[in-house]
mmCIF file of C-alpha atoms and ligand atoms in Angstrom:
data_model
loop_
_atom_site.group_PDB
_atom_site.id
_atom_site.type_symbol
_atom_site.label_atom_id
_atom_site.label_comp_id
_atom_site.label_asym_id
_atom_site.label_seq_id
_atom_site.Cartn_x
_atom_site.Cartn_y
_atom_site.Cartn_z
ATOM 1 C CA MET A 1 140.289 58.780 68.591
ATOM 2 C CA GLY A 2 138.788 62.172 67.774
ATOM 3 C CA VAL A 3 135.472 63.477 66.573
ATOM 4 C CA ASP A 4 135.076 63.621 62.780
ATOM 5 C CA SER A 5 133.365 66.547 61.106
ATOM 6 C CA ASN A 6 130.346 64.465 60.035
ATOM 7 C CA THR A 7 129.641 63.527 63.636
ATOM 8 C CA LEU A 8 130.040 67.149 64.687
ATOM 9 C CA ALA A 9 127.658 68.252 61.928
ATOM 10 C CA THR A 10 125.081 65.667 63.085
ATOM 11 C CA TRP A 11 125.246 66.957 66.659
ATOM 12 C CA LEU A 12 124.994 70.583 65.590
ATOM 13 C CA ALA A 13 121.998 69.833 63.366
ATOM 14 C CA ASP A 14 120.097 69.014 66.577
ATOM 15 C CA TYR A 15 121.283 72.142 68.405
ATOM 16 C CA ASP A 16 119.013 75.137 68.857
ATOM 17 C CA PRO A 17 121.365 78.028 67.958
ATOM 18 C CA SER A 18 119.390 80.468 70.109
ATOM 19 C CA GLN A 19 119.915 78.281 73.182
ATOM 20 C CA ILE A 20 123.639 77.555 73.034
ATOM 21 C CA THR A 21 125.164 77.248 76.483
ATOM 22 C CA ILE A 22 128.844 77.765 77.206
ATOM 23 C CA GLY A 23 130.135 74.980 79.459
ATOM 24 C CA VAL A 24 133.400 75.048 81.367
ATOM 25 C CA VAL A 25 135.170 73.124 84.086
ATOM 26 C CA ALA A 26 135.360 75.325 87.176
ATOM 27 C CA SER A 27 139.089 75.991 87.282
ATOM 28 C CA HIS A 28 142.041 77.534 85.374
ATOM 29 C CA SER A 29 140.469 80.417 83.372
ATOM 30 C CA SER A 30 136.810 79.655 84.072
ATOM 31 C CA LEU A 31 136.007 83.004 85.730
ATOM 32 C CA GLN A 32 137.190 84.762 82.585
ATOM 33 C CA ILE A 33 135.385 82.361 80.222
ATOM 34 C CA LEU A 34 132.108 82.530 82.174
ATOM 35 C CA HIS A 35 132.286 86.309 82.517
ATOM 36 C CA GLY A 36 133.040 86.706 78.796
ATOM 37 C CA ALA A 37 130.232 84.326 77.816
ATOM 38 C CA ARG A 38 127.797 86.291 79.923
ATOM 39 C CA LEU A 39 128.887 89.613 78.347
ATOM 40 C CA GLU A 40 128.167 88.109 74.926
ATOM 41 C CA GLY A 41 124.695 87.031 76.057
ATOM 42 C CA PHE A 42 125.201 83.268 76.497
ATOM 43 C CA LYS A 43 123.757 80.990 79.115
ATOM 44 C CA THR A 44 126.516 79.290 81.102
ATOM 45 C CA LEU A 45 127.152 75.935 82.726
ATOM 46 C CA GLY A 46 129.803 75.213 85.364
ATOM 47 C CA ILE A 47 131.150 71.679 85.767
ATOM 48 C CA ALA A 48 132.679 70.903 89.137
ATOM 49 C CA VAL A 49 133.712 68.230 91.579
ATOM 50 C CA GLY A 50 133.100 69.152 95.211
ATOM 51 C CA GLU A 51 130.889 71.748 96.854
ATOM 52 C CA ASN A 52 133.927 73.808 97.788
ATOM 53 C CA ARG A 53 134.672 74.403 94.135
ATOM 54 C CA ARG A 54 131.169 75.609 93.435
ATOM 55 C CA ARG A 55 130.785 77.757 96.511
ATOM 56 C CA TYR A 56 133.511 80.276 95.799
ATOM 57 C CA TYR A 57 131.769 81.382 92.579
ATOM 58 C CA LYS A 58 129.203 83.031 94.907
ATOM 59 C CA ALA A 59 131.927 85.610 95.491
ATOM 60 C CA PHE A 60 131.952 86.434 91.751
ATOM 61 C CA PRO A 61 128.318 86.926 90.698
ATOM 62 C CA GLY A 62 129.490 88.398 87.362
ATOM 63 C CA ALA A 63 130.848 84.987 86.417
ATOM 64 C CA GLU A 64 128.604 82.625 88.402
ATOM 65 C CA PRO A 65 127.250 79.916 86.058
ATOM 66 C CA ASP A 66 123.491 79.846 85.388
ATOM 67 C CA GLU A 67 123.557 76.114 85.991
ATOM 68 C CA TRP A 68 125.913 73.564 87.542
ATOM 69 C CA LEU A 69 126.716 69.970 86.782
ATOM 70 C CA MET A 70 128.191 68.465 89.930
ATOM 71 C CA LEU A 71 130.245 65.284 89.470
ATOM 72 C CA GLU A 72 132.080 62.739 91.624
ATOM 73 C CA ASN A 73 135.071 62.958 89.277
ATOM 74 C CA TYR A 74 135.756 64.754 86.001
ATOM 75 C CA ARG A 75 135.894 61.580 83.930
ATOM 76 C CA GLU A 76 132.132 61.272 84.455
ATOM 77 C CA MET A 77 131.876 64.051 81.853
ATOM 78 C CA LEU A 78 132.291 61.341 79.228
ATOM 79 C CA ASP A 79 129.053 59.675 80.415
ATOM 80 C CA TYR A 80 127.200 62.984 80.373
ATOM 81 C CA ALA A 81 127.864 63.636 76.674
ATOM 82 C CA GLU A 82 124.213 63.241 75.670
ATOM 83 C CA TRP A 83 123.100 65.324 78.640
ATOM 84 C CA PHE A 84 125.412 68.138 77.440
ATOM 85 C CA ARG A 85 124.193 67.895 73.867
ATOM 86 C CA LYS A 86 120.526 67.999 74.915
ATOM 87 C CA ARG A 87 121.314 71.319 76.578
ATOM 88 C CA ASN A 88 123.061 72.709 73.456
ATOM 89 C CA VAL A 89 126.361 72.893 75.346
ATOM 90 C CA VAL A 90 129.621 73.952 73.718
ATOM 91 C CA ILE A 91 132.572 73.139 75.984
ATOM 92 C CA ILE A 92 135.458 75.589 76.204
ATOM 93 C CA PRO A 93 138.621 73.581 76.877
ATOM 94 C CA HIS A 94 141.435 74.788 79.095
ATOM 95 C CA GLY A 95 144.556 73.247 80.605
ATOM 96 C CA SER A 96 142.793 71.845 83.655
ATOM 97 C CA LEU A 97 140.093 70.107 81.597
ATOM 98 C CA VAL A 98 142.723 68.367 79.486
ATOM 99 C CA GLU A 99 144.680 67.430 82.613
ATOM 100 C CA TYR A 100 141.634 66.128 84.543
ATOM 101 C CA LEU A 101 140.239 64.106 81.637
ATOM 102 C CA GLY A 102 143.513 63.011 80.065
ATOM 103 C CA SER A 103 144.181 64.030 76.477
ATOM 104 C CA THR A 104 142.795 60.803 74.935
ATOM 105 C CA ASN A 105 139.506 61.110 76.832
ATOM 106 C CA PHE A 106 139.298 64.789 75.999
ATOM 107 C CA ARG A 107 139.779 64.106 72.301
ATOM 108 C CA SER A 108 136.976 61.562 72.292
ATOM 109 C CA LEU A 109 134.508 63.553 74.440
ATOM 110 C CA GLN A 110 131.265 63.373 72.443
ATOM 111 C CA VAL A 111 130.358 67.043 72.870
ATOM 112 C CA PRO A 112 131.079 70.022 70.575
ATOM 113 C CA THR A 113 134.200 71.780 71.795
ATOM 114 C CA PHE A 114 135.634 75.168 70.893
ATOM 115 C CA GLY A 115 138.856 75.004 68.839
ATOM 116 C CA ASN A 116 140.602 72.132 67.115
ATOM 117 C CA ARG A 117 141.050 69.067 69.318
ATOM 118 C CA GLY A 118 143.226 67.474 66.632
ATOM 119 C CA ILE A 119 146.004 69.967 67.351
ATOM 120 C CA LEU A 120 146.428 68.437 70.808
ATOM 121 C CA HIS A 121 148.317 65.558 69.250
ATOM 122 C CA TRP A 122 150.972 68.068 68.173
ATOM 123 C CA GLU A 123 150.923 70.018 71.383
ATOM 124 C CA SER A 124 151.210 66.989 73.669
ATOM 125 C CA SER A 125 154.740 65.889 72.755
ATOM 126 C CA ARG A 126 157.900 68.006 72.972
ATOM 127 C CA ASP A 127 159.280 66.479 69.776
ATOM 128 C CA ARG A 128 156.147 67.184 67.783
ATOM 129 C CA GLN A 129 155.935 70.722 69.209
ATOM 130 C CA ARG A 130 159.482 71.338 68.012
ATOM 131 C CA GLN A 131 158.687 69.991 64.563
ATOM 132 C CA TRP A 132 155.653 72.296 64.368
ATOM 133 C CA LEU A 133 157.263 75.446 65.776
ATOM 134 C CA GLU A 134 160.441 75.108 63.733
ATOM 135 C CA ALA A 135 158.355 74.546 60.601
ATOM 136 C CA GLY A 136 156.669 77.825 61.529
ATOM 137 C CA GLY A 137 160.025 79.613 61.626
ATOM 138 C CA CYS A 138 160.403 79.889 65.417
ATOM 139 C CA THR A 139 163.839 79.532 66.980
ATOM 140 C CA MET A 140 163.807 77.100 69.881
ATOM 141 C CA PRO A 141 166.385 76.511 72.624
ATOM 142 C CA LYS A 142 168.948 73.906 71.596
ATOM 143 C CA VAL A 143 168.316 70.316 72.734
ATOM 144 C CA TYR A 144 171.131 68.070 74.009
ATOM 145 C CA THR A 145 170.621 64.404 73.218
ATOM 146 C CA ASP A 146 173.814 63.382 75.031
ATOM 147 C CA PRO A 147 174.289 64.852 78.532
ATOM 148 C CA HIS A 148 178.082 64.659 78.037
ATOM 149 C CA ASP A 149 177.706 67.456 75.475
ATOM 150 C CA ILE A 150 176.336 69.936 78.027
ATOM 151 C CA ASP A 151 178.515 73.002 77.568
ATOM 152 C CA GLY A 152 176.498 75.683 79.341
ATOM 153 C CA PRO A 153 173.464 76.042 81.609
ATOM 154 C CA VAL A 154 170.615 73.674 80.731
ATOM 155 C CA ILE A 155 167.135 72.989 82.011
ATOM 156 C CA VAL A 156 166.125 69.360 82.382
ATOM 157 C CA LYS A 157 162.439 68.626 81.869
ATOM 158 C CA TYR A 158 160.879 65.298 82.783
ATOM 159 C CA ALA A 159 158.224 63.986 80.403
ATOM 160 C CA GLY A 160 155.439 63.931 82.986
ATOM 161 C CA ALA A 161 156.378 67.257 84.651
ATOM 162 C CA LYS A 162 153.370 69.530 85.086
ATOM 163 C CA GLY A 163 153.415 73.277 85.573
ATOM 164 C CA GLY A 164 157.202 73.338 85.837
ATOM 165 C CA ARG A 165 157.284 70.939 88.822
ATOM 166 C CA GLY A 166 160.201 68.556 88.556
ATOM 167 C CA TYR A 167 162.455 70.633 86.293
ATOM 168 C CA PHE A 168 166.028 71.321 87.323
ATOM 169 C CA ILE A 169 168.922 73.446 86.156
ATOM 170 C CA ALA A 170 172.401 72.051 85.515
ATOM 171 C CA ARG A 171 175.518 73.961 84.549
ATOM 172 C CA ASP A 172 177.580 71.021 83.363
ATOM 173 C CA TYR A 173 177.597 67.233 83.125
ATOM 174 C CA ARG A 174 178.557 66.770 86.796
ATOM 175 C CA ASP A 175 175.620 68.881 87.878
ATOM 176 C CA PHE A 176 173.385 66.875 85.610
ATOM 177 C CA ARG A 177 174.571 63.522 86.995
ATOM 178 C CA ARG A 178 174.076 64.650 90.554
ATOM 179 C CA ASN A 179 170.435 65.634 90.014
ATOM 180 C CA ALA A 180 169.129 63.501 87.185
ATOM 181 C CA ASP A 181 166.741 60.643 87.703
ATOM 182 C CA LEU A 182 167.825 58.485 84.789
ATOM 183 C CA GLU A 183 164.829 56.160 85.196
ATOM 184 C CA ASP A 184 162.450 58.863 83.941
ATOM 185 C CA GLU A 185 162.172 60.178 80.393
ATOM 186 C CA PHE A 186 163.592 63.697 80.120
ATOM 187 C CA THR A 187 164.626 66.403 77.672
ATOM 188 C CA ILE A 188 167.735 68.516 78.154
ATOM 189 C CA GLN A 189 167.265 72.035 76.803
ATOM 190 C CA GLU A 190 169.686 74.942 76.616
ATOM 191 C CA TYR A 191 168.738 77.347 79.438
ATOM 192 C CA ALA A 192 167.831 80.428 77.413
ATOM 193 C CA LEU A 193 168.983 83.499 79.283
ATOM 194 C CA GLY A 194 166.793 86.560 78.915
ATOM 195 C CA CYS A 195 163.305 87.751 79.843
ATOM 196 C CA ARG A 196 160.204 85.607 79.564
ATOM 197 C CA TYR A 197 157.143 86.751 77.623
ATOM 198 C CA TYR A 198 154.059 84.618 77.141
ATOM 199 C CA LEU A 199 152.299 85.930 74.026
ATOM 200 C CA HIS A 200 148.539 85.336 73.860
ATOM 201 C CA PHE A 201 147.317 85.233 70.281
ATOM 202 C CA PHE A 202 143.913 84.476 68.797
ATOM 203 C CA PHE A 203 143.374 83.090 65.319
ATOM 204 C CA ASP A 204 139.948 83.539 63.739
ATOM 205 C CA PRO A 205 139.672 81.413 60.580
ATOM 206 C CA THR A 206 136.293 82.953 59.711
ATOM 207 C CA ALA A 207 137.453 86.603 59.535
ATOM 208 C CA THR A 208 138.548 88.049 56.196
ATOM 209 C CA ASP A 209 139.877 91.409 57.422
ATOM 210 C CA GLY A 210 142.752 92.565 59.662
ATOM 211 C CA PHE A 211 146.165 90.831 59.838
ATOM 212 C CA GLN A 212 145.580 87.911 57.477
ATOM 213 C CA VAL A 213 147.726 84.798 57.888
ATOM 214 C CA GLN A 214 149.249 83.764 54.576
ATOM 215 C CA GLY A 215 148.938 80.078 53.759
ATOM 216 C CA ARG A 216 151.900 77.948 52.710
ATOM 217 C CA GLY A 217 152.413 74.502 51.207
ATOM 218 C CA SER A 218 149.047 73.150 50.132
ATOM 219 C CA HIS A 219 147.477 76.509 51.135
ATOM 220 C CA ALA A 220 149.986 78.767 49.361
ATOM 221 C CA GLY A 221 148.417 81.944 48.031
ATOM 222 C CA GLN A 222 145.433 81.750 50.411
ATOM 223 C CA ASN A 223 144.473 84.021 53.282
ATOM 224 C CA LEU A 224 143.760 81.646 56.160
ATOM 225 C CA GLY A 225 142.132 84.034 58.625
ATOM 226 C CA ARG A 226 142.797 86.856 61.074
ATOM 227 C CA LEU A 227 145.574 86.833 63.667
ATOM 228 C CA GLU A 228 145.105 88.986 66.778
ATOM 229 C CA LEU A 229 147.376 89.701 69.726
ATOM 230 C CA LEU A 230 145.181 89.832 72.812
ATOM 231 C CA SER A 231 147.598 90.094 75.727
ATOM 232 C CA MET A 232 150.901 89.076 77.288
ATOM 233 C CA ASP A 233 151.927 87.859 80.716
ATOM 234 C CA ARG A 234 154.856 86.597 82.663
ATOM 235 C CA ARG A 235 154.412 83.781 85.124
ATOM 236 C CA ASP A 236 155.372 83.921 88.754
ATOM 237 C CA GLU A 237 157.339 80.784 89.489
ATOM 238 C CA ALA A 238 158.170 79.519 92.965
ATOM 239 C CA ASN A 239 160.831 79.505 93.993
ATOM 240 C CA VAL A 240 163.175 80.315 91.106
ATOM 241 C CA ASP A 241 161.865 83.909 90.952
ATOM 242 C CA GLU A 242 163.071 84.650 94.470
ATOM 243 C CA PHE A 243 166.108 82.398 94.503
ATOM 244 C CA TYR A 244 168.661 85.127 93.935
ATOM 245 C CA LYS A 245 167.778 86.697 97.294
ATOM 246 C CA LEU A 246 169.301 83.795 99.196
ATOM 247 C CA GLY A 247 172.768 83.668 97.618
ATOM 248 C CA SER A 248 174.427 81.712 94.855
ATOM 249 C CA LEU A 249 173.087 78.527 93.281
ATOM 250 C CA ARG A 250 176.214 76.731 94.497
ATOM 251 C CA ASP A 251 175.726 77.812 98.140
ATOM 252 C CA LEU A 252 172.091 76.793 98.120
ATOM 253 C CA ARG A 253 172.816 73.461 96.474
ATOM 254 C CA GLU A 254 175.222 72.669 99.287
ATOM 255 C CA LYS A 255 172.277 73.129 101.633
ATOM 256 C CA GLY A 256 170.144 70.843 99.447
ATOM 257 C CA ILE A 257 167.967 73.636 98.005
ATOM 258 C CA GLU A 258 167.199 73.522 94.264
ATOM 259 C CA PRO A 259 165.308 76.127 92.236
ATOM 260 C CA SER A 260 161.836 74.991 91.185
ATOM 261 C CA PHE A 261 159.480 76.324 88.497
ATOM 262 C CA VAL A 262 156.021 75.895 89.989
ATOM 263 C CA VAL A 263 153.571 78.438 88.583
ATOM 264 C CA THR A 264 151.830 80.374 91.354
ATOM 265 C CA GLY A 265 150.384 83.349 89.471
ATOM 266 C CA ASN A 266 150.710 85.688 86.486
ATOM 267 C CA GLN A 267 151.678 89.295 85.863
ATOM 268 C CA PRO A 268 150.680 91.533 82.955
ATOM 269 C CA VAL A 269 153.506 92.697 80.694
ATOM 270 C CA VAL A 270 154.114 94.365 77.321
ATOM 271 C CA ILE A 271 157.171 94.006 75.101
ATOM 272 C CA ARG A 272 159.213 96.618 73.272
ATOM 273 C CA GLU A 273 157.059 97.725 70.397
ATOM 274 C CA SER A 274 159.873 97.045 67.914
ATOM 275 C CA LEU A 275 159.625 93.343 68.817
ATOM 276 C CA LEU A 276 156.010 93.098 67.663
ATOM 277 C CA PRO A 277 156.742 92.499 63.948
ATOM 278 C CA ARG A 278 158.830 89.441 64.830
ATOM 279 C CA ALA A 279 156.174 88.281 67.334
ATOM 280 C CA PHE A 280 153.556 88.398 64.564
ATOM 281 C CA GLU A 281 155.910 86.717 62.109
ATOM 282 C CA MET A 282 156.414 83.789 64.516
ATOM 283 C CA ALA A 283 152.698 83.504 65.272
ATOM 284 C CA GLU A 284 151.770 83.699 61.593
ATOM 285 C CA GLY A 285 154.305 80.973 60.758
ATOM 286 C CA THR A 286 152.969 78.813 63.586
ATOM 287 C CA VAL A 287 149.383 79.158 62.410
ATOM 288 C CA SER A 288 150.167 78.545 58.730
ATOM 289 C CA ALA A 289 152.373 75.537 59.649
ATOM 290 C CA SER A 290 149.464 74.108 61.686
ATOM 291 C CA PHE A 291 147.493 73.622 58.454
ATOM 292 C CA GLU A 292 150.348 71.575 56.977
ATOM 293 C CA LEU A 293 151.038 69.258 59.937
ATOM 294 C CA GLU A 294 149.090 66.424 58.376
ATOM 295 C CA GLU A 295 146.925 65.965 55.321
ATOM 296 C CA GLY A 296 143.605 67.756 55.672
ATOM 297 C CA ALA A 297 144.657 69.319 59.000
ATOM 298 C CA LYS A 298 142.011 71.695 60.347
ATOM 299 C CA GLY A 299 144.770 73.912 61.723
ATOM 300 C CA MET A 300 144.850 76.263 64.668
ATOM 301 C CA ILE A 301 141.534 77.759 65.825
ATOM 302 C CA GLY A 302 141.097 80.364 68.557
ATOM 303 C CA PRO A 303 143.523 81.162 71.361
ATOM 304 C CA PHE A 304 147.114 79.965 71.548
ATOM 305 C CA CYS A 305 150.173 81.073 73.462
ATOM 306 C CA LEU A 306 153.815 81.246 72.404
ATOM 307 C CA GLU A 307 156.013 80.935 75.481
ATOM 308 C CA THR A 308 159.171 82.857 74.740
ATOM 309 C CA ILE A 309 162.406 84.224 76.085
ATOM 310 C CA VAL A 310 163.831 87.431 74.607
ATOM 311 C CA THR A 311 167.633 87.508 74.822
ATOM 312 C CA ASP A 312 169.890 90.552 75.161
ATOM 313 C CA GLN A 313 170.378 90.261 71.393
ATOM 314 C CA LEU A 314 166.607 90.979 71.172
ATOM 315 C CA GLU A 315 165.966 87.559 69.727
ATOM 316 C CA PHE A 316 163.010 85.370 70.607
ATOM 317 C CA LYS A 317 163.487 81.788 71.668
ATOM 318 C CA VAL A 318 160.211 79.883 71.845
ATOM 319 C CA PHE A 319 160.312 77.098 74.418
ATOM 320 C CA GLU A 320 156.698 75.939 74.287
ATOM 321 C CA ILE A 321 153.279 76.423 72.684
ATOM 322 C CA SER A 322 149.844 76.045 74.269
ATOM 323 C CA ALA A 323 147.145 75.588 71.654
ATOM 324 C CA ARG A 324 144.253 76.850 73.808
ATOM 325 C CA ILE A 325 143.442 79.558 76.342
ATOM 326 C CA VAL A 326 146.217 79.933 78.946
ATOM 327 C CA ALA A 327 145.757 81.000 82.553
ATOM 328 C CA GLY A 328 148.234 83.794 81.795
ATOM 329 C CA SER A 329 145.325 85.640 80.160
ATOM 330 C CA ASN A 330 143.548 85.911 83.537
ATOM 331 C CA PRO A 331 145.011 89.348 84.422
ATOM 332 C CA PHE A 332 143.082 90.725 81.421
ATOM 333 C CA ILE A 333 139.437 90.021 82.268
ATOM 334 C CA GLY A 334 138.912 93.781 81.838
ATOM 335 C CA GLY A 335 140.994 94.015 78.640
ATOM 336 C CA SER A 336 144.713 94.465 77.947
ATOM 337 C CA PRO A 337 146.963 97.201 76.540
ATOM 338 C CA TYR A 338 146.801 95.371 73.184
ATOM 339 C CA SER A 339 143.148 94.301 72.979
ATOM 340 C CA ASP A 340 141.927 97.678 74.317
ATOM 341 C CA ILE A 341 143.221 99.340 71.146
ATOM 342 C CA ASN A 342 140.621 97.462 69.114
ATOM 343 C CA GLU A 343 137.795 97.067 71.625
ATOM 344 C CA PRO A 344 137.734 97.721 75.372
ATOM 345 C CA PHE A 345 136.996 94.884 77.830
ATOM 346 C CA MET A 346 137.880 92.129 75.352
ATOM 347 C CA SER A 347 139.351 89.245 77.347
ATOM 348 C CA THR A 348 140.369 85.996 75.660
ATOM 349 C CA GLY A 349 137.323 84.367 77.288
ATOM 350 C CA ARG A 350 135.045 86.997 75.829
ATOM 351 C CA ARG A 351 136.787 86.751 72.445
ATOM 352 C CA ILE A 352 135.954 83.020 72.371
ATOM 353 C CA ALA A 353 132.296 83.761 73.147
ATOM 354 C CA ARG A 354 132.270 86.503 70.483
ATOM 355 C CA SER A 355 133.616 84.038 67.952
ATOM 356 C CA ILE A 356 130.872 81.525 68.784
ATOM 357 C CA LYS A 357 128.231 84.263 68.627
ATOM 358 C CA LYS A 358 129.399 85.414 65.189
ATOM 359 C CA SER A 359 129.532 81.848 63.889
ATOM 360 C CA ILE A 360 125.981 81.188 65.089
ATOM 361 C CA ALA A 361 124.845 84.262 63.128
ATOM 362 C CA ASP A 362 126.855 83.307 60.010
ATOM 363 C CA GLY A 363 126.160 79.571 60.157
ATOM 364 C CA THR A 364 129.894 78.769 60.438
ATOM 365 C CA LEU A 365 129.984 76.882 63.755
ATOM 366 C CA LEU A 366 131.521 73.863 62.025
ATOM 367 C CA ASP A 367 134.594 75.993 61.239
ATOM 368 C CA ILE A 368 135.408 76.815 64.855
ATOM 369 C CA LEU A 369 134.314 73.730 66.797
ATOM 370 C CA SER A 370 135.554 70.161 66.837
HETATM 371 P P1 AMP B 1 157.385 74.972 80.545
HETATM 372 O O1 AMP B 1 156.812 73.826 81.337
HETATM 373 O O2 AMP B 1 158.118 74.499 79.311
HETATM 374 O O3 AMP B 1 156.329 76.004 80.256
HETATM 375 O O4 AMP B 1 158.482 75.673 81.444
HETATM 376 C C1 AMP B 1 158.248 76.106 82.768
HETATM 377 C C2 AMP B 1 159.211 77.213 83.118
HETATM 378 O O5 AMP B 1 160.568 76.758 83.015
HETATM 379 C C3 AMP B 1 159.144 78.402 82.181
HETATM 380 O O6 AMP B 1 158.115 79.285 82.528
HETATM 381 C C4 AMP B 1 160.512 79.013 82.344
HETATM 382 O O7 AMP B 1 160.637 79.771 83.518
HETATM 383 C C5 AMP B 1 161.381 77.803 82.506
HETATM 384 N N1 AMP B 1 161.946 77.356 81.220
HETATM 385 C C6 AMP B 1 161.462 76.389 80.418
HETATM 386 N N2 AMP B 1 162.262 76.179 79.357
HETATM 387 C C7 AMP B 1 163.288 77.041 79.481
HETATM 388 C C8 AMP B 1 164.473 77.311 78.716
HETATM 389 N N3 AMP B 1 164.768 76.610 77.633
HETATM 390 N N4 AMP B 1 165.308 78.259 79.165
HETATM 391 C C9 AMP B 1 165.040 78.946 80.300
HETATM 392 N N5 AMP B 1 163.972 78.729 81.059
HETATM 393 C C10 AMP B 1 163.084 77.803 80.674
#
C-alpha cells in the first residue's frame, strides 16, 4: 500500500507553506539533513527513541532540531501521522527510517515524504534492482544460479543481510559448501575485483536547465529533469579492509576467521575525471529507466547512489542502488569537490531542503513528495 497523489494533494492543501517543518529520524544522515534544512531556513523536528539519542544533538547546535517527538518505538510514527500533518511536517527518509519502520509501514505512512516511495518496491529486491539497473544500461556483476558453476571468486549475500553483515567470499564450490547456510535465501554474485566508488547523484525533476536526463520508452523525446553529481565516498568495512594485514585468506580460514563487510564509516573520494562521462551515462540511464518500470511510474526523485566497482579495465560494475540519501554523503556536510564547483556548502541534506524550498515557491511540491 502506498499513498496516491490525490491523498497527497489533500494533505498539502491543508499545509501552510510558510510553516513547513523538516522532520527526520535521529540517525543515519540526520545531522546533515537537519543542518541543511536550517541553512535553507526551515524549522526542524527530530524523531527519536531514548533520551540518549536526543542528548548527543546538544553537541551539534548547528543541527539540533527545533522540536523533538520522543517515542517508545519508531513504529509509533504511524499513529502520529495526523500530529505530523498538523505541524506541516515533511519527512525526509533515510536508510534507518526504512529499516526501523519496515518498508511496508514506511510506504503507508500517512505523512508527506520527500522523494518517491513507490521506487522502494524496486529497490527492495535484488532481482528487481537488477532488472532496473540493467534496463538503465549498467553492467552488474554476474550472478550464479547454480553454485556448482562457481568458477572464480564470488560473494554470497543472504536475503536479510544488512549493512554487509552476513556476506561471505568463496573461491570455488568447496569453499561455498563449507560456509553456506543453505536454509537461508541467498544470491551468489561474481566478486568484482577493483576499487569501490559510491556515486551520490541528485535528480531534480522540476529543473529545466543543466544536464537534462533524456526520456525513453513512453517518455522518448522528453527532458525529464536535471541530474547532478553531489559527492562520492568509499565505505570503511570491518574487517575485510584490514584483512590483508594478517596473512592469506586460506591461513585465516584455518583459524576460523572470515572476512566481514560491516560498514563502520565513510571516506571522501573522487574518481578519474575521464570516468565521469560513463558515470553520468549510467545515472542518466537509471533515472530514465525508473520512469518506465511500471505504467505511470513517478520515477526517481532526489538523491540516489550507484554503488560501483571500477576494474583495472576502467569499467564500472554496479552492484547496488540506493534510491534515497546514503550515509556515505555524511563526509560532505560542508560541500564536496563536485558540489563546490556549482555552489559551496551544498550537502545532499541541504540540496533536499533547497528542492523543497524551491517547490514551495513554485507550487510544485506534488512533484517532489509522495
Ligand atoms: P552491499 O550490501 O551490496 O552494499 O555490499 C556490501 C559490501 O560488499 C560492498 O560495500 C562491497 O565491499 C562488497 N560487495 C558487494 N557486492 C560485491 C561484488 N559483487 N564484488 C565485490 N564486492 C562486493
